[in-house]
mmCIF file of C-alpha atoms in Angstrom:
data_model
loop_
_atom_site.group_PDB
_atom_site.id
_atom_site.type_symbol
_atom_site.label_atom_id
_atom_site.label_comp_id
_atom_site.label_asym_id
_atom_site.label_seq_id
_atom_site.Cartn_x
_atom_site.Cartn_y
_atom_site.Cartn_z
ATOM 1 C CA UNK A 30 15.379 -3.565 -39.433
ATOM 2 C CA UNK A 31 13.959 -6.395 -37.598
ATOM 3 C CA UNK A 32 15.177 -6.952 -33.786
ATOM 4 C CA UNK A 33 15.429 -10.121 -32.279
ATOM 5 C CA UNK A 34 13.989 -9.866 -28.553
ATOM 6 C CA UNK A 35 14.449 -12.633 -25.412
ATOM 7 C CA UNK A 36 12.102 -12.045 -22.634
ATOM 8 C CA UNK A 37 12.174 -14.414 -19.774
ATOM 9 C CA UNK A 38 8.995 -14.989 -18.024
ATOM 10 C CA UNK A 39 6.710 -14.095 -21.115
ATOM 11 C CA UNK A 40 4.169 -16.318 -20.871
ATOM 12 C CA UNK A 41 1.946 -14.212 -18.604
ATOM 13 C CA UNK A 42 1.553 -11.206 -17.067
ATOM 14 C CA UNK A 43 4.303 -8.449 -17.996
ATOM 15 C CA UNK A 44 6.229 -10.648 -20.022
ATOM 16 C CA UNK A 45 3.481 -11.937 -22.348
ATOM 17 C CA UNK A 46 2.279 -7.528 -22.658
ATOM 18 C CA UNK A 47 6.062 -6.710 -23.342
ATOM 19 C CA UNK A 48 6.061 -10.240 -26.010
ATOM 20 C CA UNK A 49 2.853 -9.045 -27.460
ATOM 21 C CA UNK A 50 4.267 -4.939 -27.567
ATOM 22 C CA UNK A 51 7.690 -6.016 -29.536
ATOM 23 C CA UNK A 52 5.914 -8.503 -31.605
ATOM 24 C CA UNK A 53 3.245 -5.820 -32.776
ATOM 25 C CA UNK A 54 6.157 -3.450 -33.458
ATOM 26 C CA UNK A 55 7.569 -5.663 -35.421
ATOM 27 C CA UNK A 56 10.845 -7.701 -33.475
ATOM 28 C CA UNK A 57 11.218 -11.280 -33.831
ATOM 29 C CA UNK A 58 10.248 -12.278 -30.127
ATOM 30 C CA UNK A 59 11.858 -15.656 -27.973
ATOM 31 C CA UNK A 60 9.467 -16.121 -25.016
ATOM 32 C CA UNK A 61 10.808 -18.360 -22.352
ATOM 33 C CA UNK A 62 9.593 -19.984 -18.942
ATOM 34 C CA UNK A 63 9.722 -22.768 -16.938
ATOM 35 C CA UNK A 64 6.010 -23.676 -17.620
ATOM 36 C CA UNK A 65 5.487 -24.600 -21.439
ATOM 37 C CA UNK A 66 1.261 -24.322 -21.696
ATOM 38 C CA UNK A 67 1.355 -20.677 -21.022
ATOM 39 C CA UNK A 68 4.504 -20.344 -23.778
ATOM 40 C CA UNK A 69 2.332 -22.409 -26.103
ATOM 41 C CA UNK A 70 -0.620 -20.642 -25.437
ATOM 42 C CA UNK A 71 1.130 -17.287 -25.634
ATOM 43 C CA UNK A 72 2.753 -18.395 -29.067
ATOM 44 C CA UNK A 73 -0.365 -19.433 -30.976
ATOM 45 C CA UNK A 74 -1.882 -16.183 -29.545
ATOM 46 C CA UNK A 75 0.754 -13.886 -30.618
ATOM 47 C CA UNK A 76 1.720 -15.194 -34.160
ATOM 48 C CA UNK A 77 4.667 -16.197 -35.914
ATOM 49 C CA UNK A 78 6.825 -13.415 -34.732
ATOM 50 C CA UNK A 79 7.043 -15.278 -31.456
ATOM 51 C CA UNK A 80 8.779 -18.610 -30.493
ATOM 52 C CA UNK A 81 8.440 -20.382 -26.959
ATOM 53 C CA UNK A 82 11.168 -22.398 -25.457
ATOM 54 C CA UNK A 83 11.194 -23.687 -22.262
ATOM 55 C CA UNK A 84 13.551 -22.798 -19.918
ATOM 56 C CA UNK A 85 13.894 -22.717 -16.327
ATOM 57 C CA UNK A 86 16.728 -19.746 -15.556
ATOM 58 C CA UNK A 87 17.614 -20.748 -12.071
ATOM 59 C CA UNK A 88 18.973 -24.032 -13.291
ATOM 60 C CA UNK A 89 22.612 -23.824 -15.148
ATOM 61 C CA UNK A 90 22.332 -26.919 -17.297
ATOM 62 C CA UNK A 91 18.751 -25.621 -19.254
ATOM 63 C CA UNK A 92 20.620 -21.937 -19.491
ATOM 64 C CA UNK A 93 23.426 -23.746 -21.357
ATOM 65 C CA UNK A 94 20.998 -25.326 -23.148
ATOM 66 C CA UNK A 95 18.702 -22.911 -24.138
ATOM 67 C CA UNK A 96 22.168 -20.860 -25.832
ATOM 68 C CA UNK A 97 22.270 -23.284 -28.720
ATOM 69 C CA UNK A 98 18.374 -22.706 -29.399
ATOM 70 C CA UNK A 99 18.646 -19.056 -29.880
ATOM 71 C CA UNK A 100 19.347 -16.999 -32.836
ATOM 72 C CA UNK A 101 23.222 -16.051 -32.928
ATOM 73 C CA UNK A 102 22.625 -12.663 -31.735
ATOM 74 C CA UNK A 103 20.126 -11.159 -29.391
ATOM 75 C CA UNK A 104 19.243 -7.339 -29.982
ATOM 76 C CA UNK A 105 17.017 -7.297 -26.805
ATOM 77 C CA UNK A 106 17.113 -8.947 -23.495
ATOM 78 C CA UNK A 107 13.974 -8.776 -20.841
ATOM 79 C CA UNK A 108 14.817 -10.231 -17.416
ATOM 80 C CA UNK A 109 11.132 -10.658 -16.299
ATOM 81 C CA UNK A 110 12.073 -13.718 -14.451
ATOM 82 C CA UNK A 111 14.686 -15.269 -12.497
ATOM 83 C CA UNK A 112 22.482 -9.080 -24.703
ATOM 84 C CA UNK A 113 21.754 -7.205 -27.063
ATOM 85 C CA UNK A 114 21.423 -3.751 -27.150
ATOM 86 C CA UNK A 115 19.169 -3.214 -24.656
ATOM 87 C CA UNK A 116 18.988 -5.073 -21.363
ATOM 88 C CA UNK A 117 15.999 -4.291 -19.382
ATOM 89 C CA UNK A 118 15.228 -5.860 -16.071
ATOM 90 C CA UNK A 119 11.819 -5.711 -14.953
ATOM 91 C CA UNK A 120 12.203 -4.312 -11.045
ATOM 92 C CA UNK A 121 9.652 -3.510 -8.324
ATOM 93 C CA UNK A 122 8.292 -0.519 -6.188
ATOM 94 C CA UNK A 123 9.105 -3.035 -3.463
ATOM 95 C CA UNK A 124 12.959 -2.208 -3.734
ATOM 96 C CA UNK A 125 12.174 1.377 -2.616
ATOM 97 C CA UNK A 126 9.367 0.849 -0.275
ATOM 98 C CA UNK A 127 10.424 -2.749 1.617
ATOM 99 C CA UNK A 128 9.132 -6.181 1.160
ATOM 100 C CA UNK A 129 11.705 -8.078 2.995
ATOM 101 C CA UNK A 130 13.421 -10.883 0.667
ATOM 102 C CA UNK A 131 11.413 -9.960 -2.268
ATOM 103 C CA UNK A 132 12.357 -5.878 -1.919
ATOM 104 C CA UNK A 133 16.160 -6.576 -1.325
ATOM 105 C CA UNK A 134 16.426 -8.972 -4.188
ATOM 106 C CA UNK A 135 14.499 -6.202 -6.520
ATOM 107 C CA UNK A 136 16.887 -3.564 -4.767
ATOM 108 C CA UNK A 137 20.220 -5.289 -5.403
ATOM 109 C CA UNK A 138 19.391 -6.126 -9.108
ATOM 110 C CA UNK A 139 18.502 -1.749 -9.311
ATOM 111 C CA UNK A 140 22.111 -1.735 -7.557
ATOM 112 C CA UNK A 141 24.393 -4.470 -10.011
ATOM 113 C CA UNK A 142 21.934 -2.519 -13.179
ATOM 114 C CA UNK A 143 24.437 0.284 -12.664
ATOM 115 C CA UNK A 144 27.648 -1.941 -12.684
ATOM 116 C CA UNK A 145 25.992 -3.771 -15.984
ATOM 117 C CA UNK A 146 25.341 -0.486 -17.519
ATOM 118 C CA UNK A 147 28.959 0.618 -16.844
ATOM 119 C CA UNK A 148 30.165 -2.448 -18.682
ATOM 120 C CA UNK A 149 27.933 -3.119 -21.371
ATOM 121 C CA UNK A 150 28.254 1.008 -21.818
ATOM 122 C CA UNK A 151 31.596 0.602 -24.253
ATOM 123 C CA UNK A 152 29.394 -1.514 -26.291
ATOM 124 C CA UNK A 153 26.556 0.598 -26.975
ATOM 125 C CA UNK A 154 24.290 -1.795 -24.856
ATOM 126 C CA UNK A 155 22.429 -0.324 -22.543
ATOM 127 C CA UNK A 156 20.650 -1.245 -19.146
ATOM 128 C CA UNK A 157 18.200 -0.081 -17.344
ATOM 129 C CA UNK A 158 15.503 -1.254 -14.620
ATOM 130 C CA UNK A 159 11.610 -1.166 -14.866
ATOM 131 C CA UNK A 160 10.264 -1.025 -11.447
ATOM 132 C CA UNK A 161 6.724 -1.823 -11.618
ATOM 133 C CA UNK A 162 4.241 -0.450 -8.621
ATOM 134 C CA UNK A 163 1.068 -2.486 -8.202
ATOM 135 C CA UNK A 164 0.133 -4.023 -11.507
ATOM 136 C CA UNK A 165 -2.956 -5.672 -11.730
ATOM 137 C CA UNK A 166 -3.438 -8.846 -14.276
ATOM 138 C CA UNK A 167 -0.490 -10.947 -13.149
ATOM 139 C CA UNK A 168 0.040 -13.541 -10.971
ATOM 140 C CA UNK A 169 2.498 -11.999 -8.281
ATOM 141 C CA UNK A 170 -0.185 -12.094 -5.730
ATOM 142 C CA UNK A 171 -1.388 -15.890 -6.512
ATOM 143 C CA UNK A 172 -5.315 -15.105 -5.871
ATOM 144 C CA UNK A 173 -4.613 -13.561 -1.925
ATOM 145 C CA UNK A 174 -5.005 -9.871 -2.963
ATOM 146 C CA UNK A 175 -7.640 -8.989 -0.944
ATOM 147 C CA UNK A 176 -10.275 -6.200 -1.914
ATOM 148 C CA UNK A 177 -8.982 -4.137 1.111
ATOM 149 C CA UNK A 178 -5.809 -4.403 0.089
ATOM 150 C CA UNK A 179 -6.168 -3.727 -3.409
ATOM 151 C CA UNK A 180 -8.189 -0.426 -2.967
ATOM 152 C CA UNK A 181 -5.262 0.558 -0.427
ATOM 153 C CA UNK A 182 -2.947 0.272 -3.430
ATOM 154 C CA UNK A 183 -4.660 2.037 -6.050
ATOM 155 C CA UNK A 184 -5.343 5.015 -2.894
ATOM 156 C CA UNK A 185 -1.574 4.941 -3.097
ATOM 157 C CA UNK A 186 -1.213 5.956 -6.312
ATOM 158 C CA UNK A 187 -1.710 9.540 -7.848
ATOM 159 C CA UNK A 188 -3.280 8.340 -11.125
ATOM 160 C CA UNK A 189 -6.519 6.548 -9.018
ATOM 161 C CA UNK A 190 -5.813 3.750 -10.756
ATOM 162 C CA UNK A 191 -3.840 0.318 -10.795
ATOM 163 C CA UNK A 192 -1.177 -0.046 -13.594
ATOM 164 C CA UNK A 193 -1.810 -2.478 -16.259
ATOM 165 C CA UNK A 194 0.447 -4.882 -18.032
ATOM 166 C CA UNK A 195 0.958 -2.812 -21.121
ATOM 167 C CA UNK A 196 1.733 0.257 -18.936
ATOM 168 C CA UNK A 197 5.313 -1.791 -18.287
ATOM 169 C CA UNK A 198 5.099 -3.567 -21.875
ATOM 170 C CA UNK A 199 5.260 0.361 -23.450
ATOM 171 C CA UNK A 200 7.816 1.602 -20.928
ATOM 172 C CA UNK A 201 9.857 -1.314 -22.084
ATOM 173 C CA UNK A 202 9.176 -0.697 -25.466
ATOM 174 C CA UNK A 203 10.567 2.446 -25.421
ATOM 175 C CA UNK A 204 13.419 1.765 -23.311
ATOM 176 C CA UNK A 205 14.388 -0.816 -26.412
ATOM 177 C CA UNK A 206 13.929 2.152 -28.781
ATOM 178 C CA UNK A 207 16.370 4.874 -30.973
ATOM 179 C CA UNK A 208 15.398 7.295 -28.749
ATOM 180 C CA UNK A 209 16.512 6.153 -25.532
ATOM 181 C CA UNK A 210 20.148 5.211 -26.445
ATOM 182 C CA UNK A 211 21.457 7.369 -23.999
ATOM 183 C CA UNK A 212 19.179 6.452 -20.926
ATOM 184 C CA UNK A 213 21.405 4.008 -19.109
ATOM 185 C CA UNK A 214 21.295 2.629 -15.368
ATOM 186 C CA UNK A 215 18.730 4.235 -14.787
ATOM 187 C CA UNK A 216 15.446 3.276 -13.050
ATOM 188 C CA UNK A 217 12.509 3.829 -13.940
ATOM 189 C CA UNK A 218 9.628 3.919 -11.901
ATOM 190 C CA UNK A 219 6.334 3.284 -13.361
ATOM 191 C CA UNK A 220 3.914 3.013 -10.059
ATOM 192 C CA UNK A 221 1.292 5.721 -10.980
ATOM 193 C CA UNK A 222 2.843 7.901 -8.490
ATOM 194 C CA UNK A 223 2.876 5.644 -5.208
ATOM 195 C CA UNK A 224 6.450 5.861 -4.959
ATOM 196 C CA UNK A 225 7.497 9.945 -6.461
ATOM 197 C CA UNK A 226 11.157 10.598 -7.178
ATOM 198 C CA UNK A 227 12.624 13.747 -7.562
#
């Protein structure tokens, strides 16, 4: 059965992996973003399986607007920026380790995921966070990564190497799948190691 899929920010970086990871397994993919080229460009890249609408989510008037441009029922939902049976917010290592503003914004969505996944719960939705260590190929450090920096990140890790874009695109993917229907606000870290739970 084809799923219909929103995921916000998925014109680039993690969004356009997790776009291009549900398209290829067959969902019916909406991509939004405030920034239409990279939707466009994303679109004609990824086929017919995936629509772009812009959309800026911080602004109440486009959200309304963008409701009467989707299909009338959404099977997955991926907060990448800024439901259906899966919700799945994409998070950071930040909440864990500190990053002032940034890391208590990515901590108190990983806290309200656990309210959502108590509500949505009765309906079979679930919820869960995707907190993403150092991922190279986006745009979350705008060109100032330096090189010392960088290797100081991948050190971090217990893999000896930075994550990629599909790394959270296929943790996603799964999260969206049969077989985690009973994972629910949860987090899950996917850092290579730099940040170990228990």
């Amino acid at each position: 059965m084809t799923r219909t899929a929103l995921i916000t920010g998925g014109g680039t970086g993690i969004g356009l992996a997790v776009a291009r990871r549900l398209a290829l397994a067959g969902d019916s993919v909406v991509i939004t973003g405030r920034r239409l080229d990279p939707l466009r460009r994303a679109a004609a890249e990824l086929g017919d399986r995936v629509r772009p609408i812009g959309c800026d989510h911080t602004d109440p008037d486009q959200l309304a607007a963008l409701l009467d441009r989707l299909p009338g029922q959404l099977d997955v939902l991926v907060n990448n920026a800024g439901p259906g049976g899966s919700v799945v917010h994409i998070g950071s290592i930040a909440a864990d380790k500190g990053a002032g503003a940034y890391g208590a914004a990515k901590a108190g969505l990983a806290s309200w995921n656990i309210d959502l996944a108590r509500e949505l719960g009765a309906r079979q939705i679930t919820a869960n966070v995707v907190a993403a260590g150092f991922i190279q190929d986006t745009e979350f450090f705008r060109g100032r990564l330096s090189d010392t920096r960088r290797e100081r990140l991948i050190a971090d890790t217990a893999t000896g190497r930075p994550g990629m874009v599909e790394d959270i695109a296929d943790t996603v993917l799964f999260l969206t799948s049969r077989g985690a229907r009973h994972i629910t606000g949860q987090v899950l870290n996917v850092n290579g190691g730099a940040h170990p739970t228990r």
